[in-house]
Amino acid sequence: AEQAAADARFAAVWPWYEQQAASVLAESNVGVCSSLADFLAGQHAEWLLRWRRRSDSPTADDDGFFDCLAGRLPFAALHSGVNTPDRDAMLSGLTASLEASGNFRLAQVDSSDLVSSTQLFSKALAQWLPEIGSTPVQAGKVSVNIKHTFLLAAEVYQSVFGAAADKRQKQQKQQPPQLVLLIRDFDETTSGKALNKFILVSSHYAAQLPVACVCSLSKTLASLQSLLSSRALARLSVRCFRSAPAGILFDRVLDRVLINCRQWHFRLSRPTFDC
C-alpha cells in the first residue's frame, strides 16, 4: 500500500517534470530558429532591393545585377544530428517561425523526394507557386527541360508579385516572399545528384526567383560538401546553424528541475549527491 501511494504521487507530479524539460528544449530551439530566419530575411531584403531597383529602371546599369546574384543562393545548413534530443520539434519550430512571418513560401521535402531531380523540382514548385496550376503546365508536373519550367515559374512570380501587383501588395502590407526549400532529412548516400542540379538551376534564375535552401543534416557539413560539385559550392552563400548538444540540454534540465527548482515534489537522499 505504501509503495502504491508513492507510485501515485510520482505519477501525479511526473507531467510537471516533462513540461519543464520540454520548455528547456523549446527555448533552445527558439534561438536557433530565430537566427536562421534572420539570415534568410537578410538575404531576401538584399534581393528585394536589387529586384525593385531593376523593375523601376530595367535598362539601368545595376552594378552587375545578374552577376552579383548568380551563384549567391542562400543556403542554411542546420545540423540536427543524432545528438539532438528532438529534431522534429526543432524543424516544426522552424516551420512555424517561417510561416508566421508571412515573408516566406515554404516547400518541404524529405530524402525520398531527392531520389530524382524531376521529383524534387516538381514538389518544390507546386508548394512555392500554386498559381502555376492555372498555366498550361499544371502544378506538380515538370517539363523535360527543367530550365524551361523554372523560366515559367519566374514569369508566374513576376505576374503575382511584380510591378503590376505592387500597389495591391503595399495596401496589404505584404512583400514578395522568399521561396524556401526545407530538406527535412538529407540523406548523404542518395541525395547528392538531385541537390547539385537544384543548386545549379535555381542559382541560374536567382535574379528572377528568390530561392533559398535549408538543409537538415544528420552528419557534419563536410559530408555535404563532399557530395556537391565545385560549381554548386561556388554558387552558395552558406551559413551553419546548430542546436545545443544533448549534454548541454541535459545540464539545463537538471539545473531547472533539481538544482534551482523552487517547487520540489520529492527529496533526494544524501547518497545521491555524494555519488
Tab-separated table of C-alpha atoms in Angstrom:
chain	number	residue	atom	x	y	z
A	1	ALA	CA	0.000	0.000	0.000
A	2	GLU	CA	2.841	2.377	0.847
A	3	GLN	CA	4.550	1.655	-2.479
A	4	ALA	CA	1.285	2.157	-4.345
A	5	ALA	CA	0.811	5.531	-2.678
A	6	ALA	CA	4.361	6.535	-3.605
A	7	ASP	CA	3.772	5.468	-7.201
A	8	ALA	CA	0.584	7.502	-7.322
A	9	ARG	CA	2.362	10.603	-6.028
A	10	PHE	CA	5.128	10.143	-8.590
A	11	ALA	CA	2.621	9.703	-11.419
A	12	ALA	CA	0.863	12.887	-10.328
A	13	VAL	CA	3.974	15.072	-10.444
A	14	TRP	CA	5.742	13.478	-13.420
A	15	PRO	CA	3.922	15.619	-16.057
A	16	TRP	CA	5.348	18.707	-14.368
A	17	TYR	CA	8.898	17.455	-14.924
A	18	GLU	CA	8.155	16.594	-18.540
A	19	GLN	CA	6.818	20.109	-19.034
A	20	GLN	CA	9.989	21.645	-17.599
A	21	ALA	CA	12.211	19.509	-19.841
A	22	ALA	CA	10.111	20.419	-22.889
A	23	SER	CA	10.387	24.119	-22.056
A	24	VAL	CA	14.199	23.890	-21.976
A	25	LEU	CA	14.211	22.261	-25.414
A	26	ALA	CA	11.742	24.807	-26.792
A	27	GLU	CA	13.825	27.737	-25.538
A	28	SER	CA	16.925	26.281	-27.175
A	29	ASN	CA	15.081	25.752	-30.468
A	30	VAL	CA	13.699	29.296	-30.484
A	31	GLY	CA	17.202	30.743	-30.593
A	32	VAL	CA	18.299	28.540	-33.488
A	33	CYS	CA	15.102	29.104	-35.484
A	34	SER	CA	15.213	32.857	-34.917
A	35	SER	CA	18.829	33.120	-36.066
A	36	LEU	CA	18.140	31.061	-39.167
A	37	ALA	CA	15.044	33.095	-40.052
A	38	ASP	CA	17.038	36.318	-39.608
A	39	PHE	CA	19.692	35.012	-42.008
A	40	LEU	CA	17.096	34.226	-44.666
A	41	ALA	CA	15.323	37.550	-44.138
A	42	GLY	CA	18.586	39.472	-44.535
A	43	GLN	CA	19.403	37.682	-47.774
A	44	HIS	CA	15.886	38.300	-49.065
A	45	ALA	CA	15.986	42.005	-48.181
A	46	GLU	CA	19.099	42.405	-50.340
A	47	TRP	CA	17.436	40.514	-53.187
A	48	LEU	CA	14.301	42.686	-52.973
A	49	LEU	CA	16.328	45.885	-53.067
A	50	ARG	CA	18.046	44.920	-56.314
A	51	TRP	CA	14.925	43.385	-57.841
A	52	ARG	CA	12.852	46.524	-57.281
A	53	ARG	CA	15.660	48.754	-58.497
A	54	ARG	CA	15.777	46.851	-61.753
A	55	SER	CA	11.967	46.833	-62.047
A	56	ASP	CA	11.896	50.622	-61.672
A	57	SER	CA	14.618	51.093	-64.287
A	58	PRO	CA	15.001	47.974	-66.467
A	59	THR	CA	17.653	49.496	-68.735
A	60	ALA	CA	19.804	50.980	-65.979
A	61	ASP	CA	23.157	49.521	-65.071
A	62	ASP	CA	22.652	47.852	-61.704
A	63	ASP	CA	26.254	47.167	-60.770
A	64	GLY	CA	26.236	43.782	-62.429
A	65	PHE	CA	22.831	42.734	-61.102
A	66	PHE	CA	22.812	39.277	-62.626
A	67	ASP	CA	26.493	38.640	-61.949
A	68	CYS	CA	26.053	39.615	-58.317
A	69	LEU	CA	23.028	37.419	-57.712
A	70	ALA	CA	24.012	34.426	-59.816
A	71	GLY	CA	25.751	31.997	-57.511
A	72	ARG	CA	24.516	33.607	-54.309
A	73	LEU	CA	21.850	31.098	-53.388
A	74	PRO	CA	21.269	31.406	-49.602
A	75	PHE	CA	21.947	28.010	-48.058
A	76	ALA	CA	21.392	27.329	-44.354
A	77	ALA	CA	22.934	24.096	-43.103
A	78	LEU	CA	21.025	23.106	-39.969
A	79	HIS	CA	22.898	20.470	-38.003
A	80	SER	CA	20.221	18.344	-36.364
A	81	GLY	CA	22.134	15.131	-35.883
A	82	VAL	CA	21.554	12.146	-33.680
A	83	ASN	CA	22.767	14.025	-30.595
A	84	THR	CA	19.785	16.370	-30.795
A	85	PRO	CA	17.016	15.099	-28.488
A	86	ASP	CA	14.089	16.078	-30.699
A	87	ARG	CA	14.913	17.013	-34.283
A	88	ASP	CA	11.268	17.018	-35.345
A	89	ALA	CA	10.422	19.574	-32.657
A	90	MET	CA	13.181	21.868	-33.897
A	91	LEU	CA	12.066	21.588	-37.529
A	92	SER	CA	8.442	22.164	-36.536
A	93	GLY	CA	9.506	25.285	-34.660
A	94	LEU	CA	11.440	26.492	-37.687
A	95	THR	CA	8.480	25.836	-39.982
A	96	ALA	CA	6.141	27.744	-37.677
A	97	SER	CA	8.599	30.635	-37.432
A	98	LEU	CA	8.940	30.973	-41.208
A	99	GLU	CA	5.241	30.604	-41.960
A	100	ALA	CA	4.218	33.067	-39.239
A	101	SER	CA	6.387	35.821	-40.685
A	102	GLY	CA	4.475	35.854	-43.967
A	103	ASN	CA	7.670	36.654	-45.904
A	104	PHE	CA	8.360	33.072	-46.949
A	105	ARG	CA	6.735	30.388	-49.035
A	106	LEU	CA	7.941	27.077	-47.724
A	107	ALA	CA	8.355	23.859	-49.689
A	108	GLN	CA	9.120	20.828	-47.526
A	109	VAL	CA	10.735	17.711	-48.927
A	110	ASP	CA	12.457	14.673	-47.482
A	111	SER	CA	15.135	12.299	-48.686
A	112	SER	CA	12.665	10.283	-50.779
A	113	ASP	CA	11.983	13.382	-52.896
A	114	LEU	CA	15.681	13.777	-53.684
A	115	VAL	CA	15.957	10.446	-55.459
A	116	SER	CA	15.358	12.254	-58.756
A	117	SER	CA	15.781	15.900	-59.682
A	118	THR	CA	12.454	15.881	-61.563
A	119	GLN	CA	10.554	14.835	-58.442
A	120	LEU	CA	12.384	17.414	-56.332
A	121	PHE	CA	11.668	20.297	-58.715
A	122	SER	CA	8.057	19.223	-59.177
A	123	LYS	CA	7.284	19.097	-55.461
A	124	ALA	CA	9.119	22.336	-54.690
A	125	LEU	CA	7.425	24.381	-57.426
A	126	ALA	CA	3.975	23.012	-56.591
A	127	GLN	CA	4.330	24.221	-52.985
A	128	TRP	CA	6.032	27.526	-53.807
A	129	LEU	CA	3.736	28.700	-56.580
A	130	PRO	CA	0.302	27.077	-56.584
A	131	GLU	CA	-0.607	29.837	-59.053
A	132	ILE	CA	1.389	27.937	-61.656
A	133	GLY	CA	-1.520	25.488	-61.844
A	134	SER	CA	-3.526	27.990	-63.901
A	135	THR	CA	-0.864	27.966	-66.625
A	136	PRO	CA	-0.560	25.365	-69.418
A	137	VAL	CA	1.914	23.473	-67.228
A	138	GLN	CA	-0.098	22.084	-64.326
A	139	ALA	CA	1.180	22.158	-60.765
A	140	GLY	CA	3.112	19.063	-59.863
A	141	LYS	CA	4.303	18.424	-63.431
A	142	VAL	CA	7.729	19.372	-64.688
A	143	SER	CA	8.649	19.513	-68.346
A	144	VAL	CA	11.519	17.505	-69.737
A	145	ASN	CA	13.583	20.688	-69.748
A	146	ILE	CA	13.616	21.765	-66.103
A	147	LYS	CA	15.138	25.128	-67.029
A	148	HIS	CA	12.041	25.937	-69.090
A	149	THR	CA	9.873	25.133	-66.083
A	150	PHE	CA	11.916	27.458	-63.882
A	151	LEU	CA	11.555	30.164	-66.503
A	152	LEU	CA	7.794	29.669	-66.360
A	153	ALA	CA	7.927	29.875	-62.562
A	154	ALA	CA	9.847	33.153	-62.829
A	155	GLU	CA	7.148	34.544	-65.120
A	156	VAL	CA	4.406	33.485	-62.701
A	157	TYR	CA	6.282	35.004	-59.757
A	158	GLN	CA	6.687	38.262	-61.674
A	159	SER	CA	2.992	38.389	-62.580
A	160	VAL	CA	1.881	37.714	-58.995
A	161	PHE	CA	4.399	39.829	-57.093
A	162	GLY	CA	5.892	42.155	-59.707
A	163	ALA	CA	5.203	45.780	-60.558
A	164	ALA	CA	1.638	45.097	-61.700
A	165	ALA	CA	0.755	43.735	-58.271
A	166	ASP	CA	2.952	46.144	-56.321
A	167	LYS	CA	0.114	48.540	-55.436
A	168	ARG	CA	-2.050	45.733	-54.060
A	169	GLN	CA	0.862	44.387	-52.008
A	170	LYS	CA	1.516	47.782	-50.452
A	171	GLN	CA	-2.135	48.072	-49.467
A	172	GLN	CA	-1.951	44.644	-47.846
A	173	LYS	CA	1.430	45.486	-46.283
A	174	GLN	CA	2.986	42.428	-47.907
A	175	GLN	CA	6.209	41.957	-49.784
A	176	PRO	CA	7.166	39.382	-52.417
A	177	PRO	CA	8.029	36.229	-50.452
A	178	GLN	CA	11.233	34.258	-50.449
A	179	LEU	CA	10.909	30.716	-51.796
A	180	VAL	CA	12.476	28.433	-49.192
A	181	LEU	CA	13.187	24.747	-49.746
A	182	LEU	CA	13.368	22.823	-46.456
A	183	ILE	CA	15.060	19.431	-46.775
A	184	ARG	CA	13.962	17.750	-43.556
A	185	ASP	CA	16.222	14.690	-43.586
A	186	PHE	CA	19.057	14.953	-46.068
A	187	ASP	CA	20.417	11.517	-46.944
A	188	GLU	CA	24.126	11.773	-47.663
A	189	THR	CA	24.069	8.466	-49.536
A	190	THR	CA	21.435	9.227	-52.201
A	191	SER	CA	20.632	12.953	-52.308
A	192	GLY	CA	23.759	14.482	-53.821
A	193	LYS	CA	22.920	14.391	-57.536
A	194	ALA	CA	19.458	15.957	-57.218
A	195	LEU	CA	20.682	18.662	-54.842
A	196	ASN	CA	23.533	19.542	-57.208
A	197	LYS	CA	21.105	20.073	-60.072
A	198	PHE	CA	18.722	22.059	-57.885
A	199	ILE	CA	21.507	24.447	-56.846
A	200	LEU	CA	22.807	24.926	-60.393
A	201	VAL	CA	19.400	25.570	-61.971
A	202	SER	CA	17.875	27.712	-59.211
A	203	SER	CA	21.005	29.858	-58.892
A	204	HIS	CA	20.879	30.441	-62.660
A	205	TYR	CA	17.468	32.083	-62.117
A	206	ALA	CA	18.436	33.808	-58.874
A	207	ALA	CA	17.783	37.247	-60.356
A	208	GLN	CA	14.159	36.331	-61.083
A	209	LEU	CA	13.318	33.898	-58.263
A	210	PRO	CA	14.393	34.458	-54.619
A	211	VAL	CA	15.144	30.824	-53.836
A	212	ALA	CA	16.811	29.740	-50.587
A	213	CYS	CA	17.562	26.317	-49.142
A	214	VAL	CA	17.550	24.966	-45.586
A	215	CYS	CA	19.116	21.540	-45.251
A	216	SER	CA	18.772	19.455	-42.093
A	217	LEU	CA	21.989	17.484	-41.692
A	218	SER	CA	22.457	14.439	-39.508
A	219	LYS	CA	26.215	14.489	-40.065
A	220	THR	CA	28.797	17.224	-40.458
A	221	LEU	CA	28.868	19.935	-43.099
A	222	ALA	CA	31.919	18.234	-44.593
A	223	SER	CA	29.763	15.251	-45.571
A	224	LEU	CA	27.534	17.590	-47.576
A	225	GLN	CA	30.454	19.393	-49.179
A	226	SER	CA	31.891	16.106	-50.382
A	227	LEU	CA	28.692	15.430	-52.364
A	228	LEU	CA	28.454	18.817	-54.092
A	229	SER	CA	30.431	19.767	-57.157
A	230	SER	CA	32.789	22.725	-57.095
A	231	ARG	CA	30.381	24.594	-59.405
A	232	ALA	CA	27.492	24.078	-56.987
A	233	LEU	CA	29.543	25.103	-53.955
A	234	ALA	CA	30.668	28.268	-55.742
A	235	ARG	CA	27.034	29.328	-56.142
A	236	LEU	CA	26.110	29.148	-52.464
A	237	SER	CA	26.065	31.640	-49.638
A	238	VAL	CA	26.376	29.172	-46.752
A	239	ARG	CA	25.620	29.718	-43.079
A	240	CYS	CA	25.718	26.932	-40.490
A	241	PHE	CA	23.319	26.613	-37.561
A	242	ARG	CA	23.445	24.137	-34.709
A	243	SER	CA	21.206	23.370	-31.767
A	244	ALA	CA	22.671	22.811	-28.328
A	245	PRO	CA	24.202	19.320	-27.914
A	246	ALA	CA	22.259	16.799	-25.874
A	247	GLY	CA	24.736	17.050	-22.988
A	248	ILE	CA	24.199	20.791	-22.596
A	249	LEU	CA	20.428	20.407	-22.798
A	250	PHE	CA	20.587	17.702	-20.131
A	251	ASP	CA	22.573	20.026	-17.848
A	252	ARG	CA	19.978	22.757	-18.343
A	253	VAL	CA	17.159	20.364	-17.488
A	254	LEU	CA	18.926	19.264	-14.303
A	255	ASP	CA	19.542	22.863	-13.366
A	256	ARG	CA	15.887	23.789	-13.808
A	257	VAL	CA	14.144	20.802	-12.227
A	258	LEU	CA	16.624	19.861	-9.487
A	259	ILE	CA	19.273	22.441	-8.644
A	260	ASN	CA	17.475	25.773	-8.928
A	261	CYS	CA	13.926	24.478	-8.689
A	262	ARG	CA	11.667	26.146	-6.116
A	263	GLN	CA	8.909	23.578	-6.484
A	264	TRP	CA	10.277	20.342	-5.078
A	265	HIS	CA	7.959	17.351	-5.303
A	266	PHE	CA	10.305	14.855	-3.664
A	267	ARG	CA	13.515	14.832	-1.643
A	268	LEU	CA	16.795	13.351	-2.847
A	269	SER	CA	18.784	11.307	-0.360
A	270	ARG	CA	22.294	12.266	0.709
A	271	PRO	CA	23.979	9.374	-1.191
A	272	THR	CA	22.501	10.742	-4.414
A	273	PHE	CA	24.613	13.892	-4.096
A	274	ASP	CA	27.692	12.011	-2.875
A	275	CYS	CA	27.829	9.816	-5.971
